[in-house]
Short mmCIF file of C-alpha atoms in Angstrom, two decimals:
data_model
loop_
_atom_site.label_atom_id
_atom_site.label_comp_id
_atom_site.label_asym_id
_atom_site.label_seq_id
_atom_site.Cartn_x
_atom_site.Cartn_y
_atom_site.Cartn_z
CA MET A 1 -94.26 242.66 -121.20
CA GLY A 2 -92.88 242.53 -117.14
CA ARG A 3 -93.94 244.21 -113.95
CA GLY A 4 -90.65 245.79 -114.33
CA GLU A 5 -91.39 247.10 -117.68
CA GLU A 6 -95.57 248.33 -116.28
CA ASP A 7 -93.35 249.83 -113.22
CA GLY A 8 -91.10 251.99 -116.33
CA GLU A 9 -93.76 252.96 -117.91
CA THR A 10 -95.73 254.41 -115.05
CA GLY A 11 -92.89 256.57 -113.73
CA SER A 12 -92.15 257.80 -117.32
CA ARG A 13 -96.06 259.15 -117.28
CA ASP A 14 -95.88 260.33 -113.87
CA ALA A 15 -93.37 262.41 -114.64
CA LYS A 16 -93.53 263.83 -117.47
CA ARG A 17 -97.13 264.43 -116.10
CA ARG A 18 -95.09 265.63 -113.45
CA ARG A 19 -92.41 267.78 -115.65
CA LYS A 20 -95.11 269.34 -117.66
CA ASN A 21 -97.26 270.46 -114.96
CA GLU A 22 -94.06 271.84 -113.83
CA GLY A 23 -93.39 273.63 -117.25
CA GLU A 24 -96.54 275.01 -116.75
CA GLY A 25 -96.04 276.84 -113.75
CA ALA A 26 -92.93 277.85 -114.74
CA LYS A 27 -93.77 279.38 -118.00
CA LYS A 28 -97.01 281.01 -115.50
CA SER A 29 -94.62 282.09 -112.75
CA THR A 30 -91.53 283.40 -114.96
CA GLY A 31 -92.95 284.65 -118.11
CA GLY A 32 -92.62 287.94 -119.83
CA THR A 33 -96.64 288.18 -121.27
CA GLU A 34 -99.37 289.42 -119.26
CA GLY A 35 -101.14 286.10 -119.00
CA ASP A 36 -98.41 284.47 -117.17
CA SER A 37 -98.54 286.63 -114.61
CA ARG A 38 -102.03 285.50 -113.79
CA THR A 39 -101.03 282.13 -111.70
CA THR A 40 -103.59 281.27 -109.46
CA ALA A 41 -103.08 279.98 -105.75
CA LYS A 42 -104.90 277.30 -106.74
CA GLU A 43 -102.58 276.32 -109.55
CA LYS A 44 -99.87 276.48 -107.36
CA ALA A 45 -101.16 274.41 -104.52
CA VAL A 46 -102.25 271.70 -106.91
CA VAL A 47 -98.16 271.21 -107.84
CA GLY A 48 -97.20 271.94 -104.57
CA ASP A 49 -99.88 268.43 -103.98
CA THR A 50 -98.79 266.29 -106.80
CA PHE A 51 -95.38 267.13 -105.89
CA GLN A 52 -95.76 266.31 -102.71
CA ALA A 53 -97.26 263.05 -103.85
CA SER A 54 -94.55 262.01 -105.63
CA LEU A 55 -91.96 262.22 -102.51
CA GLU A 56 -94.78 260.03 -100.22
CA HIS A 57 -95.08 258.22 -103.42
CA GLU A 58 -91.05 257.78 -103.17
CA ALA A 59 -91.11 257.48 -100.06
CA SER A 60 -93.65 254.86 -99.18
CA GLU A 61 -91.49 252.02 -102.73
CA ALA A 62 -88.01 252.72 -99.93
CA HIS A 63 -90.48 251.13 -97.15
CA SER A 64 -92.48 248.84 -99.33
CA ARG A 65 -89.98 247.70 -100.64
CA THR A 66 -85.29 246.01 -100.07
CA GLU A 67 -82.37 247.00 -101.26
CA GLU A 68 -82.17 243.46 -102.71
CA GLU A 69 -85.53 243.94 -104.23
CA ASP A 70 -84.97 247.22 -106.36
CA GLN A 71 -81.63 245.20 -107.12
CA ARG A 72 -82.71 243.01 -108.62
CA LEU A 73 -85.42 245.37 -109.92
CA VAL A 74 -82.00 247.12 -111.35
CA ALA A 75 -80.65 243.98 -113.04
CA SER A 76 -83.80 243.40 -115.07
CA ILE A 77 -84.04 247.61 -116.71
CA ILE A 78 -81.00 246.43 -117.79
CA SER A 79 -80.59 243.76 -119.45
CA HIS A 80 -84.45 244.61 -121.06
CA VAL A 81 -82.35 247.80 -122.15
CA ARG A 82 -79.34 246.01 -123.76
CA THR A 83 -81.82 243.59 -125.37
CA THR A 84 -84.45 246.55 -127.04
CA MET A 85 -81.48 248.37 -127.62
CA LYS A 86 -79.96 244.82 -129.68
CA GLU A 87 -83.25 244.68 -131.92
CA ILE A 88 -82.98 248.34 -132.34
CA LEU A 89 -79.64 247.83 -133.59
CA LYS A 90 -80.84 244.68 -135.71
CA LEU A 91 -83.91 246.35 -137.61
CA LYS A 92 -81.23 249.19 -138.53
CA GLN A 93 -78.91 246.80 -139.82
CA ASP A 94 -81.72 245.35 -141.47
CA ARG A 95 -83.78 247.77 -142.52
CA PRO A 96 -87.93 245.75 -143.12
CA GLU A 97 -90.47 247.63 -143.51
CA GLN A 98 -91.58 250.26 -140.71
CA TRP A 99 -88.62 249.52 -139.36
CA THR A 100 -88.75 253.49 -138.56
CA SER A 101 -92.24 253.05 -137.21
CA GLU A 102 -90.01 250.06 -134.49
CA VAL A 103 -87.23 251.68 -133.68
CA GLU A 104 -89.33 254.77 -132.93
CA GLU A 105 -91.08 252.20 -130.40
CA ARG A 106 -87.73 250.65 -129.47
CA ARG A 107 -86.31 253.94 -128.35
CA THR A 108 -89.30 255.06 -126.45
CA GLN A 109 -89.11 251.89 -124.56
CA VAL A 110 -85.38 253.09 -123.55
CA LEU A 111 -86.30 256.32 -121.87
CA MET A 112 -88.74 254.74 -120.17
CA LEU A 113 -87.11 252.03 -118.98
CA MET A 114 -84.40 254.99 -118.04
CA LEU A 115 -87.03 256.94 -116.22
CA SER A 116 -87.89 253.17 -114.39
CA LEU A 117 -83.52 253.44 -113.39
CA ARG A 118 -84.39 257.14 -112.09
CA ARG A 119 -86.98 256.89 -109.98
CA LEU A 120 -85.39 253.64 -108.70
CA SER A 121 -82.07 255.23 -107.89
CA ARG A 122 -84.33 258.90 -106.08
CA VAL A 123 -85.89 256.13 -103.54
CA GLN A 124 -82.83 254.54 -103.17
CA LYS A 125 -81.80 258.29 -101.74
CA VAL A 126 -84.59 258.26 -100.09
CA ARG A 127 -82.95 254.69 -98.08
CA VAL A 128 -80.24 255.94 -97.06
CA ARG A 129 -81.91 259.45 -96.57
CA ASP A 130 -83.57 257.28 -94.07
CA ALA A 131 -80.94 255.54 -93.48
CA ARG A 132 -78.61 258.53 -92.57
CA GLU A 133 -81.43 260.03 -90.23
CA ARG A 134 -81.89 257.10 -88.00
CA THR A 135 -77.69 257.12 -88.01
CA ALA A 136 -78.04 260.39 -86.82
CA GLU A 137 -80.44 259.66 -84.46
CA ALA A 138 -79.19 255.92 -82.30
CA ARG A 139 -75.63 258.74 -82.55
CA GLN A 140 -76.83 261.08 -81.29
CA GLY A 141 -78.33 258.60 -78.17
CA VAL A 142 -75.18 257.71 -77.96
CA ASP A 143 -73.45 261.21 -77.21
CA GLY A 144 -76.06 261.71 -74.95
CA VAL A 145 -75.60 258.57 -73.49
CA THR A 146 -71.26 258.99 -73.55
CA LEU A 147 -71.99 262.63 -72.28
CA GLN A 148 -73.85 261.75 -69.14
CA LEU A 149 -71.37 259.37 -68.39
CA GLN A 150 -68.34 261.60 -68.74
CA ASN A 151 -70.62 263.77 -66.25
CA LEU A 152 -70.87 260.90 -64.42
CA LEU A 153 -66.84 260.08 -63.61
CA TYR A 154 -66.01 263.37 -63.80
CA GLU A 155 -68.34 264.20 -60.39
CA VAL A 156 -66.64 260.49 -59.57
CA ALA A 157 -63.12 261.76 -59.96
CA HIS A 158 -64.05 264.95 -58.55
CA LEU A 159 -65.40 263.82 -55.63
CA LYS A 160 -62.74 261.45 -54.79
CA LYS A 161 -60.09 263.68 -54.70
CA GLU A 162 -61.79 266.15 -52.36
CA VAL A 163 -62.16 262.33 -50.50
CA ARG A 164 -58.25 262.36 -50.54
CA ARG A 165 -57.49 265.58 -49.98
CA CYS A 166 -60.14 265.92 -46.53
CA LEU A 167 -57.94 262.59 -45.23
CA ASP A 168 -55.43 263.97 -45.71
CA PHE A 169 -55.78 267.98 -44.54
CA GLN A 170 -53.36 269.14 -41.91
CA SER A 171 -54.13 271.70 -39.54
CA ALA A 172 -51.60 274.20 -38.88
CA ASP A 173 -51.87 273.56 -35.38
CA GLN A 174 -51.26 270.00 -35.69
CA GLU A 175 -47.34 271.29 -36.47
CA ILE A 176 -46.24 273.23 -33.21
CA ASP A 177 -45.87 271.99 -30.36
CA LEU A 178 -46.79 272.02 -27.61
CA VAL A 179 -46.17 271.79 -23.72
CA PRO A 180 -46.83 268.08 -22.96
CA VAL A 181 -50.28 267.82 -20.97
CA GLU A 182 -49.07 267.13 -17.32
CA GLN A 183 -46.52 269.87 -17.26
CA PHE A 184 -50.06 271.95 -19.68
CA TYR A 185 -51.88 271.49 -15.84
CA VAL A 186 -49.56 272.22 -14.12
CA GLU A 187 -48.41 275.55 -15.26
CA ALA A 188 -51.12 276.80 -16.78
CA PRO A 189 -53.31 279.43 -15.16
CA GLU A 190 -56.87 277.55 -14.81
CA ASP A 191 -59.06 279.81 -16.32
CA ILE A 192 -57.33 278.18 -19.79
CA SER A 193 -56.97 274.70 -18.72
CA ARG A 194 -60.57 274.26 -17.28
CA PRO A 195 -59.35 271.11 -15.69
CA THR A 196 -62.91 269.91 -15.28
CA GLU A 197 -63.60 270.16 -18.07
CA THR A 198 -60.43 269.57 -21.31
CA VAL A 199 -59.56 266.01 -18.61
CA GLU A 200 -62.23 263.90 -20.27
CA ASN A 201 -62.69 265.93 -23.35
CA LEU A 202 -59.55 265.75 -25.38
CA HIS A 203 -60.84 267.98 -28.13
CA GLU A 204 -61.19 270.50 -25.96
CA GLN A 205 -58.09 269.41 -24.41
CA ARG A 206 -56.76 270.17 -27.68
CA LEU A 207 -58.19 273.97 -27.69
CA ALA A 208 -57.30 274.84 -23.83
CA ARG A 209 -53.04 274.15 -24.91
CA LEU A 210 -53.46 275.50 -28.21
CA GLN A 211 -55.62 278.58 -26.01
CA TRP A 212 -51.68 278.59 -23.58
CA GLU A 213 -49.12 278.34 -27.09
CA LEU A 214 -50.57 281.30 -27.85
CA VAL A 215 -50.80 282.72 -24.24
CA GLN A 216 -46.82 282.18 -23.76
CA ARG A 217 -46.25 283.24 -27.56
CA ARG A 218 -47.17 286.60 -27.46
CA ASP A 219 -45.45 286.91 -23.61
CA GLN A 220 -42.27 285.46 -25.64
CA THR A 221 -42.53 288.59 -27.82
CA GLN A 222 -42.82 290.64 -25.68
CA LEU A 223 -39.16 289.70 -24.78
CA PHE A 224 -38.39 289.72 -27.19
CA ASP A 225 -39.21 292.80 -29.02
CA LYS A 226 -37.77 294.50 -25.48
CA LEU A 227 -33.86 292.78 -26.07
CA THR A 228 -33.96 293.28 -29.88
CA LYS A 229 -34.02 296.92 -28.25
CA GLU A 230 -31.55 295.94 -25.54
CA LYS A 231 -29.45 294.23 -28.34
CA GLU A 232 -29.67 297.62 -30.45
CA ALA A 233 -29.14 299.53 -28.22
CA VAL A 234 -25.78 298.22 -27.21
CA ALA A 235 -24.65 297.96 -30.53
CA GLU A 236 -25.32 301.62 -31.40
CA ALA A 237 -23.25 302.10 -27.72
CA ILE A 238 -20.72 299.39 -28.99
CA SER A 239 -21.43 301.70 -33.09
CA GLU A 240 -20.21 304.47 -30.65
CA GLN A 241 -16.50 303.66 -29.15
CA GLU A 242 -15.86 301.82 -32.51
CA ARG A 243 -15.68 305.26 -33.63
CA LYS A 244 -14.11 306.28 -30.76
CA LEU A 245 -11.80 304.26 -31.10
CA ALA A 246 -11.08 304.75 -35.29
CA SER A 247 -10.96 308.64 -34.22
CA LEU A 248 -8.13 307.57 -31.48
CA ALA A 249 -5.96 305.61 -33.43
CA PRO A 250 -4.24 308.64 -35.80
CA ARG A 251 -3.63 310.44 -33.31
CA ILE A 252 -1.72 307.54 -31.76
CA ASN A 253 -0.11 307.33 -34.62
CA THR A 254 1.11 310.83 -34.08
CA ILE A 255 2.01 310.10 -30.64
CA LEU A 256 4.15 306.63 -32.12
CA GLU A 257 5.80 308.89 -34.85
CA ALA A 258 6.51 311.81 -31.93
CA THR A 259 8.00 308.79 -29.36
CA ARG A 260 10.66 307.09 -31.10
CA PRO A 261 13.63 309.37 -31.34
CA LEU A 262 12.76 308.16 -27.33
CA GLN A 263 12.15 304.22 -28.55
CA VAL A 264 15.52 304.82 -30.15
CA ALA A 265 17.18 306.44 -27.50
CA LEU A 266 15.69 304.67 -24.95
CA ASP A 267 16.39 301.49 -26.83
CA LEU A 268 12.57 300.41 -26.63
CA PRO A 269 11.65 298.83 -30.45
CA ILE A 270 7.72 299.18 -29.97
CA ASP A 271 7.02 299.86 -33.39
CA ALA A 272 9.33 296.81 -34.21
CA LYS A 273 7.57 294.74 -31.99
CA ARG A 274 4.34 295.53 -33.48
CA GLU A 275 5.13 295.01 -36.73
CA GLN A 276 6.22 291.31 -34.98
CA GLN A 277 3.53 290.62 -33.60
CA ARG A 278 1.53 291.10 -37.62
CA ILE A 279 3.75 288.90 -39.46
CA VAL A 280 3.93 286.16 -36.67
CA GLN A 281 0.09 285.67 -37.25
CA LEU A 282 1.25 284.26 -40.08
CA LEU A 283 3.63 281.59 -39.92
CA PRO A 284 3.02 277.18 -39.63
CA SER A 285 2.05 276.28 -36.49
CA PRO A 286 5.53 274.44 -35.95
CA LEU A 287 7.54 277.93 -37.29
CA TYR A 288 5.06 279.41 -34.09
CA THR A 289 5.25 277.35 -31.08
CA LEU A 290 8.98 278.78 -31.63
CA TRP A 291 8.94 281.54 -31.92
CA VAL A 292 6.51 280.97 -28.82
CA GLN A 293 8.55 278.26 -26.94
CA VAL A 294 11.97 280.43 -27.27
CA SER A 295 10.33 284.33 -27.22
CA ALA A 296 9.08 283.96 -23.18
CA TYR A 297 12.30 282.26 -22.57
CA GLY A 298 14.19 284.73 -23.62
CA GLU A 299 11.48 287.63 -21.71
CA ALA A 300 12.05 285.48 -18.89
CA PHE A 301 15.49 284.42 -18.31
CA ASP A 302 17.75 285.25 -20.99
CA SER A 303 17.16 288.85 -22.21
CA SER A 304 20.61 288.26 -24.57
CA ILE A 305 18.43 285.46 -26.46
CA LYS A 306 17.03 287.51 -29.77
CA VAL A 307 13.46 286.59 -32.21
CA GLU A 308 12.03 287.88 -34.74
CA VAL A 309 10.42 286.95 -37.97
CA PHE A 310 11.50 287.06 -41.76
CA GLY A 311 9.53 286.28 -45.10
CA ASP A 312 7.55 287.08 -47.54
CA MET A 313 4.29 289.01 -45.17
CA GLU A 314 2.68 288.72 -48.79
CA ALA A 315 3.04 284.61 -49.93
CA ALA A 316 2.34 284.30 -46.11
CA ARG A 317 -0.74 286.37 -46.80
CA LYS A 318 -2.04 284.57 -49.47
CA LEU A 319 -0.73 281.01 -49.17
CA ILE A 320 -3.70 281.16 -45.51
CA THR A 321 -6.01 282.36 -47.94
CA LYS A 322 -5.85 279.49 -50.18
CA GLU A 323 -6.16 276.87 -47.33
CA GLU A 324 -8.79 278.85 -45.39
CA GLU A 325 -10.32 278.12 -48.52
CA PRO A 326 -14.06 275.55 -48.12
CA ARG A 327 -13.18 272.10 -49.64
CA ALA A 328 -16.14 269.13 -49.93
CA ASP A 329 -16.47 266.86 -47.98
CA ILE A 330 -14.94 263.63 -47.60
CA TYR A 331 -17.53 260.34 -47.14
CA SER A 332 -14.30 258.09 -46.70
CA GLU A 333 -10.42 257.27 -45.85
CA SER A 334 -9.15 256.17 -48.95
CA ASP A 335 -11.62 259.65 -49.85
CA ASN A 336 -8.83 261.05 -46.91
CA GLU A 337 -5.49 259.82 -48.07
CA GLN A 338 -6.34 261.32 -52.06
CA ASP A 339 -7.57 264.49 -51.00
CA GLN A 340 -4.76 264.81 -48.81
CA GLN A 341 -2.20 264.91 -51.46
CA GLU A 342 -4.09 266.65 -53.87
CA GLU A 343 -4.11 269.95 -50.81
CA ASN A 344 -0.25 268.74 -50.45
CA LEU A 345 0.51 269.22 -54.75
CA SER A 346 -1.59 272.16 -53.91
CA ARG A 347 1.07 273.53 -51.02
CA LYS A 348 3.94 272.55 -53.35
CA LYS A 349 2.27 274.94 -55.76
CA ARG A 350 1.67 277.64 -53.65
CA SER A 351 5.28 277.78 -52.42
CA HIS A 352 7.65 277.72 -55.78
CA LYS A 353 7.50 281.75 -55.01
CA ALA A 354 8.93 281.27 -51.30
CA GLN A 355 10.67 278.70 -52.13
CA LYS A 356 14.90 279.49 -51.91
CA MET A 357 17.06 276.93 -54.61
CA ASP A 358 18.82 277.16 -57.93
CA ALA A 359 15.97 276.55 -60.16
CA ASP A 360 18.09 275.65 -62.75
CA ASP A 361 19.79 272.34 -60.70
CA LEU A 362 16.61 271.16 -60.11
CA ASP A 363 13.29 270.31 -61.23
CA ASP A 364 9.67 271.08 -61.01
CA GLY A 365 9.26 267.48 -58.93
CA VAL A 366 12.09 268.00 -56.68
CA ARG A 367 10.88 271.83 -56.14
CA GLN A 368 7.74 271.55 -54.97
CA THR A 369 9.44 268.80 -52.78
CA LEU A 370 11.87 270.94 -51.07
CA GLY A 371 9.75 273.80 -51.02
CA LEU A 372 10.33 276.16 -47.71
CA HIS A 373 7.70 278.09 -46.03
CA PRO A 374 7.76 282.24 -46.46
CA LEU A 375 8.33 283.43 -43.47
CA ASN A 376 11.73 281.86 -41.27
CA VAL A 377 11.81 282.62 -37.67
CA LYS A 378 15.80 283.71 -37.23
CA VAL A 379 17.01 283.35 -33.32
CA THR A 380 19.74 284.43 -32.18
CA VAL A 381 21.87 283.35 -29.43
CA ASN A 382 24.36 285.37 -27.63
CA THR A 383 27.40 284.77 -25.52
CA LYS A 384 28.97 287.01 -22.56
CA GLU A 385 32.23 287.33 -25.24
CA GLY A 386 30.42 289.24 -27.64
CA ASN A 387 30.10 286.40 -30.01
CA SER A 388 26.89 285.00 -31.31
CA VAL A 389 25.19 281.87 -33.34
CA VAL A 390 22.22 283.03 -35.86
CA VAL A 391 20.24 279.55 -36.30
CA SER A 392 17.75 279.74 -38.87
CA PHE A 393 14.32 277.82 -39.14
CA HIS A 394 12.55 277.48 -41.76
CA TYR A 395 9.67 274.83 -42.74
CA MET A 396 9.28 272.28 -45.00
CA GLN A 397 5.73 271.91 -46.38
CA VAL A 398 5.64 269.20 -47.65
CA LEU A 399 8.07 267.40 -45.61
CA ARG A 400 6.75 268.73 -42.59
CA ILE A 401 9.71 269.25 -41.31
CA ILE A 402 11.83 272.19 -39.31
CA THR A 403 15.16 272.43 -40.91
CA ALA A 404 17.65 274.74 -39.82
CA LYS A 405 20.96 277.18 -41.14
CA CYS A 406 23.80 277.95 -38.64
CA THR A 407 25.59 281.64 -39.05
CA VAL A 408 28.73 282.72 -37.03
CA PHE A 409 28.85 285.93 -36.07
CA LEU A 410 32.98 286.53 -33.29
CA GLN A 411 33.35 289.77 -31.75
CA GLU A 412 37.15 289.39 -33.32
CA ASN A 413 38.21 288.81 -36.14
CA LEU A 414 40.14 284.79 -35.90
CA LYS A 415 42.99 283.91 -38.09
CA ALA A 416 42.21 281.41 -39.72
CA ALA A 417 43.09 277.60 -38.99
CA LEU A 418 44.01 273.89 -41.24
CA THR A 419 40.01 272.88 -40.21
CA ASP A 420 37.33 274.88 -40.62
CA VAL A 421 35.90 274.05 -36.41
CA ILE A 422 34.02 277.57 -36.25
CA SER A 423 31.48 277.26 -39.31
CA GLY A 424 28.22 277.51 -38.83
CA ASP A 425 27.14 274.98 -41.30
CA THR A 426 28.89 272.36 -38.68
CA LEU A 427 29.31 274.17 -35.88
CA LEU A 428 25.13 272.11 -35.24
CA SER A 429 26.58 268.99 -36.58
CA CYS A 430 25.97 266.93 -33.53
CA LEU A 431 24.59 268.49 -31.18
CA PHE A 432 23.25 265.64 -29.10
CA PRO A 433 24.14 261.41 -30.27
CA GLU A 434 23.48 260.70 -33.99
CA ASP A 435 21.76 263.83 -34.84
CA ASP A 436 24.13 264.96 -37.87
CA GLY A 437 21.63 266.51 -39.75
CA HIS A 438 21.57 265.14 -43.15
CA ASN A 439 18.37 262.30 -42.37
CA SER A 440 14.85 263.51 -42.37
CA PRO A 441 13.48 262.39 -38.54
CA ASN A 442 9.88 261.72 -39.64
CA PRO A 443 9.52 258.12 -41.56
CA ALA A 444 7.34 259.43 -44.13
CA ASN A 445 9.85 261.41 -45.64
CA PHE A 446 11.73 258.12 -46.90
CA PHE A 447 9.59 257.29 -48.77
CA GLN A 448 8.00 260.99 -50.63
CA LEU A 449 11.42 260.36 -51.79
CA SER A 450 12.49 258.06 -52.92
CA HIS A 451 9.27 258.23 -54.75
CA ILE A 452 11.27 261.52 -57.22
CA HIS A 453 14.02 259.44 -56.33
CA ILE A 454 15.61 262.26 -54.87
CA ASN A 455 18.68 262.23 -51.53
CA LEU A 456 18.47 265.20 -48.75
CA SER A 457 21.81 265.47 -47.64
CA ASP A 458 22.28 266.78 -51.52
CA HIS A 459 20.77 269.54 -50.70
CA LEU A 460 21.74 270.42 -47.65
CA ALA A 461 23.27 274.01 -48.76
CA THR A 462 19.03 275.55 -50.15
CA THR A 463 16.63 273.68 -47.47
CA GLY A 464 19.05 273.99 -44.05
CA ARG A 465 19.23 270.42 -41.82
CA PRO A 466 16.48 269.31 -40.30
CA TYR A 467 18.03 268.67 -36.82
CA LYS A 468 16.10 266.57 -33.98
CA TRP A 469 16.21 268.74 -31.60
CA ALA A 470 14.91 272.09 -33.69
CA GLN A 471 11.86 269.72 -34.67
CA HIS A 472 11.33 269.12 -30.36
CA LEU A 473 12.28 272.75 -30.50
CA ALA A 474 8.89 273.88 -32.58
CA GLY A 475 7.04 271.14 -30.36
CA LEU A 476 6.94 268.88 -33.71
CA SER A 477 7.27 264.68 -32.50
CA PHE A 478 6.87 261.68 -34.39
CA SER A 479 7.39 258.32 -34.32
CA SER A 480 10.10 256.69 -35.37
CA TYR A 481 11.98 258.48 -33.04
CA GLN A 482 13.20 259.59 -28.89
CA GLN A 483 13.78 262.89 -28.12
CA PRO A 484 17.06 263.98 -26.70
CA SER A 485 18.22 265.47 -23.27
CA ILE A 486 21.08 267.20 -21.73
CA THR A 487 21.71 267.39 -18.19
CA GLU A 488 23.29 270.20 -16.07
CA ASP A 489 26.00 267.56 -15.29
CA SER A 490 26.57 266.48 -18.54
CA GLN A 491 27.64 268.62 -21.56
CA GLU A 492 25.90 266.09 -23.95
CA VAL A 493 23.75 263.00 -23.02
CA PRO A 494 21.02 260.87 -24.18
CA ALA A 495 18.60 261.29 -22.21
CA VAL A 496 15.34 258.51 -23.98
CA SER A 497 11.95 259.83 -22.82
CA PRO A 498 9.17 258.82 -22.65
CA SER A 499 6.54 260.47 -26.36
CA ALA A 500 4.57 263.63 -26.03
CA PRO A 501 1.05 263.30 -24.97
CA ASP A 502 -0.90 264.32 -27.38
CA SER A 503 1.06 261.46 -29.80
CA SER A 504 0.09 258.52 -30.62
CA PRO A 505 2.02 255.91 -32.47
CA GLY A 506 1.28 255.96 -36.24
CA ASP A 507 1.01 259.20 -36.40
CA GLY A 508 3.23 261.94 -38.60
CA GLU A 509 4.22 265.79 -36.55
CA VAL A 510 2.62 266.53 -33.12
CA VAL A 511 2.45 269.44 -32.29
CA ALA A 512 3.65 269.83 -28.46
CA TRP A 513 3.80 272.81 -26.67
CA GLN A 514 5.03 271.71 -23.56
CA GLU A 515 7.72 269.72 -25.12
CA SER A 516 9.32 272.11 -26.77
CA ALA A 517 8.61 274.21 -23.19
CA GLU A 518 11.13 271.96 -21.74
CA GLN A 519 13.79 271.65 -24.45
CA VAL A 520 13.93 275.27 -24.99
CA PRO A 521 16.88 275.99 -22.00
CA ILE A 522 18.66 272.74 -23.05
CA ILE A 523 19.49 273.48 -26.45
CA ILE A 524 20.18 276.71 -26.11
CA GLN A 525 23.21 276.05 -23.78
CA ALA A 526 23.70 273.32 -26.17
CA ILE A 527 24.52 275.71 -28.33
CA ARG A 528 26.29 278.15 -25.98
CA ARG A 529 28.52 275.63 -24.73
CA ARG A 530 29.12 274.20 -28.31
CA LEU A 531 30.84 278.42 -29.65
CA GLN A 532 32.24 278.08 -26.39
CA ALA A 533 34.40 274.86 -27.39
CA ARG A 534 34.70 274.88 -30.60
CA LEU A 535 36.49 278.47 -30.21
CA ALA A 536 38.78 277.19 -27.73
CA LEU A 537 39.83 274.19 -30.29
CA HIS A 538 39.90 276.02 -32.80
CA THR A 539 42.42 278.28 -30.56
CA GLN A 540 44.60 275.36 -30.06
CA LEU A 541 44.41 274.69 -33.24
CA LEU A 542 45.62 278.07 -34.34
CA ASN A 543 48.89 277.67 -31.87
CA LEU A 544 49.35 273.86 -33.32
CA GLU A 545 49.40 275.12 -36.67
CA THR A 546 52.11 278.29 -34.86
CA ALA A 547 54.48 275.82 -33.49
CA ASN A 548 54.83 273.81 -36.30
CA SER A 549 55.20 276.83 -38.88
CA THR A 550 58.36 278.29 -36.15
CA LYS A 551 59.79 274.57 -35.87
#
């Protein structure tokens, strides 16, 4: 029998002895008889010592042999078990004499070998347990070192953060704009500046300057409080005056209502003038210039001239409100041109209600291009004979020109002649040379009208005629033509005058007040002369017609 068999037998005997001792101890501790309860402490100690000795023996075996040796021993025991089982099988098959005793003997050997395998298994578990304990101890040591390292890294990061915070610290006094050092020593009193101590010591100098800044700010705060109180007092006084004025408004309206018969009797149209002043504020710049200049000329030199504003006030007010809405900033010249086109298009849409043209004959593009401002200015020029010429001036918002429509009112009804020389449509034609009102004086309109394929002369009955003198009367100046002029000696004489001082080559329209003021008396006189000349011509034509009919 080899070493494995001896170890197996020894292990089996130890196991039997241990089981016997455990059985006896269990019987004595758990039995139901009175004799089982008389187990002494000495017997329990013997059982505990045996078990502890077994554990120590297994631990010593685990330390005395290596795993490779146990593996070879297990392989040897398994081989021996296989051989013994083969012998048992052969004995059972051959059944020689006393084969049962031999089978029993070999069975005992196999059981002992199995006990040896169990012992080796326990030894291996002890070895695994020890390895786990050593691994746990090593891991605990590594975890402790890792924790220390993490603590150190955290402390380093915290210290770096504190150092960076200290380096980046900005004191509140660094944001204060202090007075220069020279000015500080000149303005600050000596008890604050302390030149002997602060000139060389920059820190003390800084503290002294901050103290002087604090003193100044306190003084300014007191001044601010004083001025605030004064402002509140003035505001209260203004509010009181406004309340008084608001209470006067109903009284004034009552007085004006009571004096209305007196106004009619004395021909003092105060209410009408006040209404006109409200409407005038809604006029575009060219029409406003025309209204101001003609009204001023009428009040100063010719009371027979009457200037009135007509139109839809609500539409004009909405138009101004939309134009005053904030727009986005423009960053390039090309963007300016594009936004100007979009603004023109929006103006065309807004003026849709104010356009006085036939919607059935014109499409949307033409209506938008030829749209008129909701308000217009009517100028009535009276003559000594009692005749009058009413000229309605309109502003085309897209084309940016002034158009005029003329109507003649005579004191006496004249007989009709063969020619229509007193018609308002032709009365002002060629009032100045080469100014028949068929073409726009604005060079840019040529491209605008060509783009939509229309001719302005085909729509003069609706829009009015864009005379050049009408543009000058409204203060508009275009770089493509020169203004006409009339002298006292000649009725219709063209004159070359320089461009407006505030205009420049290549510009669109430029509102020139001085130019408008100079042209008002010239144009008014020209209209009167034209009416008188046409009346005389009508009389001659009528006489000729009468003479021909009598023959």
